[in-house]
XYZ file of C-alpha atoms in Angstrom:
284
model
C 145.677 56.535 -153.200
C 148.249 54.771 -151.036
C 151.966 55.052 -151.728
C 153.415 51.647 -152.643
C 156.655 50.938 -150.787
C 158.767 49.333 -153.500
C 160.924 46.618 -151.942
C 162.429 45.643 -155.286
C 163.648 49.175 -155.917
C 165.013 49.709 -152.401
C 166.702 46.302 -152.283
C 168.260 47.111 -155.658
C 169.682 50.343 -154.247
C 171.231 48.465 -151.315
C 172.643 45.796 -153.646
C 174.323 48.448 -155.767
C 175.799 50.048 -152.637
C 177.088 46.639 -151.532
C 178.540 45.960 -154.970
C 180.753 49.046 -154.674
C 181.743 48.196 -151.092
C 182.626 44.587 -151.979
C 184.683 45.687 -154.985
C 186.728 47.896 -152.633
C 187.194 44.995 -150.204
C 188.363 42.738 -153.020
C 191.054 45.264 -153.898
C 192.368 44.621 -150.382
C 192.234 40.863 -150.940
C 189.075 40.398 -148.866
C 186.271 38.307 -150.392
C 183.057 37.874 -148.357
C 182.016 34.231 -148.507
C 178.665 32.684 -147.604
C 178.142 28.959 -147.024
C 174.579 27.868 -147.803
C 173.431 24.505 -146.447
C 170.246 22.906 -147.747
C 168.988 19.585 -146.392
C 166.601 17.705 -148.695
C 164.865 18.830 -151.854
C 161.929 20.926 -150.655
C 160.908 23.048 -153.698
C 160.329 26.239 -151.705
C 163.703 25.908 -149.983
C 165.373 25.235 -153.331
C 163.862 28.450 -154.739
C 164.926 30.526 -151.729
C 168.474 29.185 -151.978
C 168.572 29.867 -155.723
C 167.509 33.489 -155.153
C 170.120 33.951 -152.436
C 172.892 32.568 -154.653
C 171.808 34.833 -157.510
C 171.871 37.882 -155.218
C 175.324 36.894 -153.905
C 176.659 36.634 -157.456
C 175.297 40.078 -158.354
C 177.030 41.918 -155.513
C 180.236 39.865 -155.594
C 179.814 37.626 -152.566
C 181.245 34.144 -153.069
C 178.686 31.469 -152.210
C 179.454 27.860 -151.380
C 176.600 25.397 -151.689
C 176.178 22.302 -149.532
C 173.164 20.289 -150.676
C 172.752 17.159 -148.593
C 170.030 14.472 -148.561
C 166.991 14.636 -146.283
C 168.176 11.383 -144.655
C 171.120 13.261 -143.126
C 171.339 12.825 -139.352
C 171.571 15.691 -136.884
C 175.084 14.589 -135.960
C 176.211 14.693 -139.609
C 174.815 18.189 -140.038
C 176.485 19.328 -136.809
C 179.804 17.976 -138.105
C 179.432 20.012 -141.302
C 178.631 23.157 -139.317
C 181.683 22.511 -137.152
C 183.887 22.417 -140.263
C 182.356 25.634 -141.605
C 182.791 27.328 -138.217
C 186.487 26.434 -138.293
C 187.059 27.508 -141.905
C 188.590 31.017 -141.858
C 187.530 31.603 -145.469
C 183.814 31.224 -144.616
C 182.357 34.430 -143.199
C 178.670 33.543 -143.028
C 176.747 30.308 -142.547
C 173.124 29.921 -143.591
C 171.216 26.700 -142.917
C 167.996 26.829 -144.922
C 164.921 26.110 -142.804
C 162.770 24.100 -142.316
C 164.830 20.988 -141.602
C 163.701 17.328 -141.733
C 161.923 15.962 -138.663
C 164.939 14.022 -137.368
C 166.952 17.242 -136.953
C 166.333 19.660 -134.079
C 166.433 23.198 -135.524
C 167.361 24.739 -132.170
C 170.434 22.504 -131.894
C 171.560 23.493 -135.389
C 171.003 27.224 -134.896
C 172.889 27.169 -131.589
C 175.805 25.280 -133.184
C 176.563 28.037 -135.702
C 179.344 30.403 -134.630
C 177.527 33.612 -133.565
C 180.105 35.600 -135.562
C 178.997 33.702 -138.702
C 175.266 33.617 -137.907
C 174.140 35.883 -140.761
C 170.493 34.851 -140.253
C 170.598 36.416 -136.781
C 168.915 33.422 -135.144
C 171.605 32.372 -132.630
C 170.597 33.005 -128.975
C 173.678 35.197 -128.495
C 172.659 37.464 -131.375
C 169.080 37.580 -130.144
C 170.379 38.564 -126.714
C 172.594 41.235 -128.258
C 169.552 42.663 -130.050
C 167.597 42.892 -126.797
C 170.436 44.554 -124.874
C 171.521 46.850 -127.707
C 174.918 45.227 -128.230
C 176.545 44.625 -131.645
C 175.366 41.489 -133.419
C 173.397 40.187 -136.357
C 169.704 40.973 -136.672
C 167.120 38.694 -138.284
C 166.950 39.718 -141.954
C 163.222 40.355 -142.403
C 162.822 42.821 -139.490
C 166.088 44.546 -140.427
C 164.816 44.873 -143.983
C 161.534 46.397 -142.809
C 163.406 49.112 -140.915
C 165.306 49.909 -144.116
C 162.047 50.011 -146.093
C 160.617 52.578 -143.713
C 163.733 54.743 -143.476
C 164.457 54.766 -147.194
C 160.813 55.643 -147.880
C 161.155 58.655 -145.535
C 158.571 57.240 -143.137
C 159.275 58.525 -139.646
C 159.348 55.923 -136.869
C 160.415 58.081 -133.909
C 157.470 58.744 -131.603
C 154.995 56.770 -133.709
C 152.610 54.162 -132.333
C 153.525 50.831 -133.929
C 151.632 47.563 -133.725
C 153.326 44.278 -134.602
C 150.780 41.536 -135.227
C 152.750 38.339 -134.680
C 155.263 37.130 -132.098
C 157.515 34.672 -133.952
C 161.209 34.480 -133.117
C 162.109 35.278 -136.721
C 159.855 38.303 -137.359
C 157.493 39.442 -134.613
C 159.767 39.592 -131.569
C 162.841 41.133 -133.232
C 160.601 43.534 -135.174
C 159.161 44.912 -131.940
C 162.634 45.390 -130.468
C 163.962 47.137 -133.585
C 161.025 49.541 -133.564
C 161.702 50.270 -129.886
C 165.291 51.034 -130.840
C 163.919 53.642 -133.249
C 161.989 55.283 -130.372
C 158.553 54.040 -131.390
C 155.867 53.083 -128.897
C 155.303 49.406 -129.649
C 152.468 46.974 -129.033
C 152.969 43.299 -129.879
C 149.717 41.435 -130.434
C 148.857 37.830 -131.237
C 146.116 35.200 -131.249
C 145.290 35.796 -127.562
C 145.021 39.583 -127.883
C 141.599 40.902 -126.909
C 139.923 43.372 -129.269
C 142.594 42.797 -131.911
C 140.877 45.115 -134.389
C 140.864 47.997 -131.931
C 144.525 47.444 -131.029
C 145.569 47.398 -134.694
C 143.511 50.523 -135.421
C 145.723 52.470 -133.008
C 148.754 51.915 -135.206
C 150.509 54.633 -137.146
C 152.596 51.739 -138.492
C 151.074 48.251 -138.622
C 153.330 45.256 -139.246
C 151.188 42.290 -140.300
C 152.930 38.961 -139.674
C 150.334 36.390 -138.607
C 150.651 33.974 -141.526
C 146.995 34.092 -142.582
C 146.020 35.216 -146.098
C 143.946 38.408 -146.350
C 143.452 38.435 -142.568
C 143.672 42.216 -142.181
C 140.991 44.295 -143.911
C 139.926 47.933 -143.566
C 138.456 47.230 -140.109
C 141.990 46.728 -138.742
C 143.598 49.944 -139.983
C 143.099 53.589 -139.192
C 143.042 56.348 -141.770
C 146.521 57.274 -142.913
C 148.277 54.266 -141.401
C 151.422 52.733 -142.899
C 151.010 48.982 -143.413
C 153.900 46.528 -143.747
C 152.659 43.172 -145.046
C 155.102 40.392 -144.118
C 152.935 37.454 -145.215
C 153.153 35.672 -148.542
C 150.715 32.961 -149.604
C 150.397 31.114 -152.899
C 146.799 31.218 -154.104
C 147.437 29.736 -157.556
C 150.394 29.337 -159.913
C 152.082 32.761 -160.090
C 149.363 34.288 -157.881
C 150.305 35.403 -154.376
C 148.791 37.439 -151.571
C 149.846 38.677 -148.166
C 148.316 38.807 -144.691
C 146.601 42.067 -145.701
C 143.647 42.439 -148.055
C 145.437 45.136 -150.020
C 142.523 46.175 -152.217
C 140.239 46.556 -149.212
C 142.642 48.821 -147.262
C 144.109 50.790 -150.161
C 141.800 53.779 -149.787
C 142.482 54.095 -146.032
C 146.247 53.733 -145.722
C 148.941 56.267 -146.613
C 151.540 53.651 -147.588
C 151.680 49.887 -147.966
C 154.076 47.167 -149.104
C 152.888 45.083 -152.073
C 152.975 41.274 -152.133
C 155.108 40.178 -153.842
C 157.736 42.883 -154.237
C 157.615 44.453 -150.794
C 159.242 42.809 -147.785
C 160.502 39.694 -149.600
C 163.349 41.267 -151.595
C 164.544 43.048 -148.446
C 164.973 39.770 -146.553
C 167.451 38.544 -149.163
C 169.414 41.793 -149.400
C 169.807 42.105 -145.614
C 171.384 38.647 -145.616
C 174.016 40.064 -147.983
C 174.524 43.078 -145.695
C 175.033 40.732 -142.743
C 177.548 38.667 -144.705
C 179.691 41.706 -145.483
C 179.408 42.864 -141.867
C 180.499 39.389 -140.754
C 183.700 39.679 -142.788
C 184.430 43.118 -141.346
C 183.730 41.961 -137.773
C 185.954 38.916 -138.187
C 188.761 41.174 -139.427
C 188.277 43.527 -136.469
C 187.044 46.378 -138.661
C 183.504 46.764 -137.362
């Protein structure tokens, strides 16, 4: 039977570690502060923001909420980001995506001060990731590395396959695995013999955005499977990109959906926010 990699438990451990660290910083008069900007009233975005605020409150990060209408222009949003960039009391800036059609996401991401870009999406932080320089890393891939390490799953020397090439997950995930001395293959919709490529993986990261796409034909015996996808099938019923029941007897470890990768994405945002404060104070 496969070992379930418990993202809730591991994220809870990291939160408790952060709670202690933040309490020590507060004794020095330092309070990490996150500004969360949400444009419009998309229900999924509202839920994500609510979860992030709740996590901030638990560890002691101050969160400032900016909820603005979906009629907001790109220029108005850029002005708000400019104010947050200039505010010395704001350490991290998070603009919840997606944005309304009239706003260019790339323009917004590039406008955020790279030192406050706790999502790790700014081109300067992406470049720093590629070249191995200090910077912020996209939260989901960073969380996956923590899941593996804290589950005592060795990455060094392993053959890893990342199925997906998005800027938020696939590309940074491949680079982070390379950093850990894995041999990495990135595959996608144009990959020939996708099943055979995935079956080479000691560690398979499934991030294609298609429910139950990966079944037992895509995994080799004893593989570790990280399921990044989350899809709502019915009220309170979710699944990932992997058909968990179908692969359970083949794999050695797997992340559940929900409760696997998702909680780690939120907690790594908190880690980045604390790191932002330390970097801005010249202590990291």
